[in-house]
Short mmCIF file of C-alpha atoms in Angstrom, two decimals:
data_model
loop_
_atom_site.label_atom_id
_atom_site.label_comp_id
_atom_site.label_asym_id
_atom_site.label_seq_id
_atom_site.Cartn_x
_atom_site.Cartn_y
_atom_site.Cartn_z
CA MET A 1 -0.15 -0.07 -0.08
CA GLU A 2 1.24 3.83 -0.46
CA ILE A 3 1.43 6.47 1.78
CA GLY A 4 -1.20 8.67 -1.04
CA ARG A 5 -4.00 5.69 0.45
CA LEU A 6 -2.98 6.65 3.52
CA ILE A 7 -3.74 10.68 3.27
CA GLU A 8 -6.51 10.43 0.67
CA GLY A 9 -9.37 11.57 2.77
CA ARG A 10 -7.11 13.89 4.76
CA ALA A 11 -7.27 17.94 3.99
CA SER A 12 -3.49 19.00 3.79
CA SER A 13 -5.07 22.79 5.17
CA ASP A 14 -6.67 20.05 7.56
CA ILE A 15 -2.60 19.57 8.81
CA ILE A 16 -1.70 21.80 12.63
CA SER A 17 1.56 23.42 11.51
CA CYS A 18 4.04 25.82 13.22
CA SER A 19 6.15 28.71 11.70
CA ILE A 20 10.00 28.83 12.43
CA ASP A 21 10.03 31.51 13.49
CA MET A 22 6.51 31.19 16.46
CA PRO A 23 8.16 30.79 19.45
CA VAL A 24 9.30 27.76 21.20
CA ARG A 25 6.53 27.97 24.29
CA ASP A 26 3.96 28.58 21.57
CA ALA A 27 4.75 25.64 20.37
CA VAL A 28 4.20 23.29 23.20
CA ALA A 29 1.81 25.05 23.80
CA MET A 30 0.12 23.86 20.24
CA LEU A 31 1.48 20.28 21.18
CA ALA A 32 -0.31 20.21 24.80
CA SER A 33 -3.50 21.43 23.91
CA LYS A 34 -3.58 18.93 20.32
CA ARG A 35 -2.15 16.17 22.07
CA ILE A 36 0.37 15.51 19.04
CA GLY A 37 4.06 14.93 19.78
CA ALA A 38 5.32 17.11 16.75
CA LEU A 39 4.75 20.09 13.93
CA PRO A 40 5.48 20.60 10.55
CA VAL A 41 7.59 24.01 10.75
CA ILE A 42 6.67 26.02 7.41
CA ASP A 43 8.73 29.15 5.67
CA ASN A 44 7.64 30.08 2.31
CA GLY A 45 5.82 27.51 1.69
CA LYS A 46 7.30 24.68 2.13
CA VAL A 47 8.52 22.04 5.48
CA ALA A 48 11.56 23.22 6.99
CA GLY A 49 12.36 21.64 9.44
CA ILE A 50 9.74 18.68 11.80
CA PHE A 51 9.40 20.64 16.09
CA SER A 52 8.89 17.37 18.17
CA GLU A 53 8.34 15.92 22.13
CA ARG A 54 11.84 15.91 21.68
CA ASP A 55 12.73 18.74 20.92
CA VAL A 56 11.73 20.64 23.71
CA ILE A 57 13.24 17.43 26.17
CA TYR A 58 17.02 17.83 25.10
CA ARG A 59 17.00 21.24 24.43
CA LEU A 60 14.98 22.36 28.26
CA ALA A 61 18.33 20.18 28.63
CA GLU A 62 21.05 21.58 27.56
CA GLU A 63 19.80 25.73 28.09
CA GLY A 64 16.45 25.84 30.55
CA GLU A 65 13.95 27.27 30.96
CA ALA A 66 14.97 29.96 28.21
CA CYS A 67 15.06 28.31 25.29
CA LEU A 68 11.21 28.65 25.44
CA SER A 69 11.52 32.13 24.17
CA ARG A 70 13.66 31.07 21.25
CA PRO A 71 12.48 30.88 17.08
CA LEU A 72 11.52 27.05 16.22
CA GLY A 73 13.54 27.39 13.73
CA GLU A 74 16.71 27.55 15.93
CA VAL A 75 15.37 24.05 17.75
CA MET A 76 13.54 21.95 15.31
CA THR A 77 15.14 19.19 13.94
CA ALA A 78 16.25 19.95 10.03
CA PRO A 79 15.98 19.06 7.25
CA PRO A 80 13.16 17.53 7.46
CA ILE A 81 13.36 13.91 6.11
CA THR A 82 10.01 13.40 4.22
CA VAL A 83 8.30 10.80 1.99
CA GLU A 84 6.09 10.98 -0.81
CA ARG A 85 2.42 9.60 -1.72
CA ASP A 86 3.99 6.59 -3.48
CA THR A 87 6.49 5.57 -0.80
CA LEU A 88 5.27 1.88 -0.02
CA VAL A 89 4.21 1.99 3.66
CA LEU A 90 6.41 0.07 4.24
CA ASN A 91 9.71 1.49 3.75
CA ALA A 92 8.02 4.62 5.20
CA LEU A 93 8.12 2.22 7.77
CA GLY A 94 11.82 1.02 7.75
CA LEU A 95 12.96 5.14 7.04
CA MET A 96 11.51 5.41 10.34
CA THR A 97 13.48 2.58 12.38
CA ARG A 98 16.72 2.98 10.27
CA ARG A 99 15.84 6.61 11.61
CA ARG A 100 14.47 6.83 14.35
CA ILE A 101 11.89 9.07 14.37
CA ARG A 102 7.73 8.86 14.48
CA HIS A 103 6.44 11.43 12.15
CA LEU A 104 6.72 12.57 8.82
CA PRO A 105 5.07 15.05 5.98
CA VAL A 106 4.40 13.71 2.73
CA VAL A 107 5.27 15.54 -0.11
CA ASP A 108 4.47 16.95 -3.62
CA GLY A 109 7.33 18.15 -5.25
CA GLU A 110 7.58 20.78 -2.38
CA THR A 111 4.02 21.25 -1.45
CA MET A 112 3.17 18.75 1.99
CA CYS A 113 0.25 17.41 1.03
CA GLY A 114 0.58 15.48 4.28
CA PHE A 115 1.76 14.69 7.89
CA ILE A 116 1.66 11.31 8.91
CA SER A 117 2.59 9.44 12.67
CA ILE A 118 4.26 5.59 12.84
CA GLY A 119 1.25 5.00 14.38
CA ASP A 120 -0.63 5.56 11.25
CA LEU A 121 1.85 2.87 9.52
CA VAL A 122 1.40 0.64 11.35
CA LYS A 123 -2.78 0.95 11.70
CA ALA A 124 -2.71 0.71 8.21
CA ARG A 125 -0.24 -2.27 8.09
CA LEU A 126 -1.82 -4.21 10.15
CA ASP A 127 -5.71 -3.58 8.27
CA GLU A 128 -3.87 -4.82 5.19
CA ILE A 129 -2.23 -7.94 7.02
CA GLU A 130 -5.65 -8.74 8.53
CA HIS A 131 -7.71 -8.25 5.19
CA GLU A 132 -4.90 -10.75 3.39
CA ALA A 133 -5.84 -13.43 6.31
CA GLU A 134 -9.58 -13.08 5.48
CA ALA A 135 -8.29 -13.51 2.06
CA LEU A 136 -6.83 -16.50 3.20
CA ARG A 137 -10.23 -17.74 5.28
CA GLU A 138 -12.45 -17.68 2.37
CA TYR A 139 -10.28 -18.99 -0.17
CA ILE A 140 -9.42 -22.12 3.04
CA GLN A 141 -13.49 -22.48 3.21
CA THR A 142 -13.85 -22.29 -0.36
CA ALA A 143 -11.88 -25.07 -1.56
#
C-alpha cells in the first residue's frame, strides 16, 4: 500500500503546522492542546523542519527555561525527512525505524500534502495483514 492511500481522505488544510519564527513556548502549548507529538515547521510554504517533543526535552536539558523564548527555526530538527505519496508503507516504516523518528511530512514536489505518524503506518499495515488473512480464510473454506 502507498502512503497516498492513507492520506486520501485528509485535506491538506487540516494539517496542524507552525511557522519557523513561532516561539518554542507557543509550539509546546500547541502540542499539548492538540495532544500531538510533533508539528511540521513551515517557511515560505515549504517544510523547513519538524518540531517534536524530543526537541523540547533536549533543549530544556541543555538550556533550561530560556529555550522557550527561542524561535522554532533555532531548535527544530532540520532538514526534515520526508516521503512522497507513492512511497510504500513498509518503506516508510523502515525509514522511521532506521532514523528513529515517529513523524513524516508527505510531500508532492516541495508542497506538503500530508503528515503521518508511525501509528498511522502501523494501523495501515495491521489492516492490510487482517485483510490478507481474511482472504486466505475464505479461499481455504471454498477450496
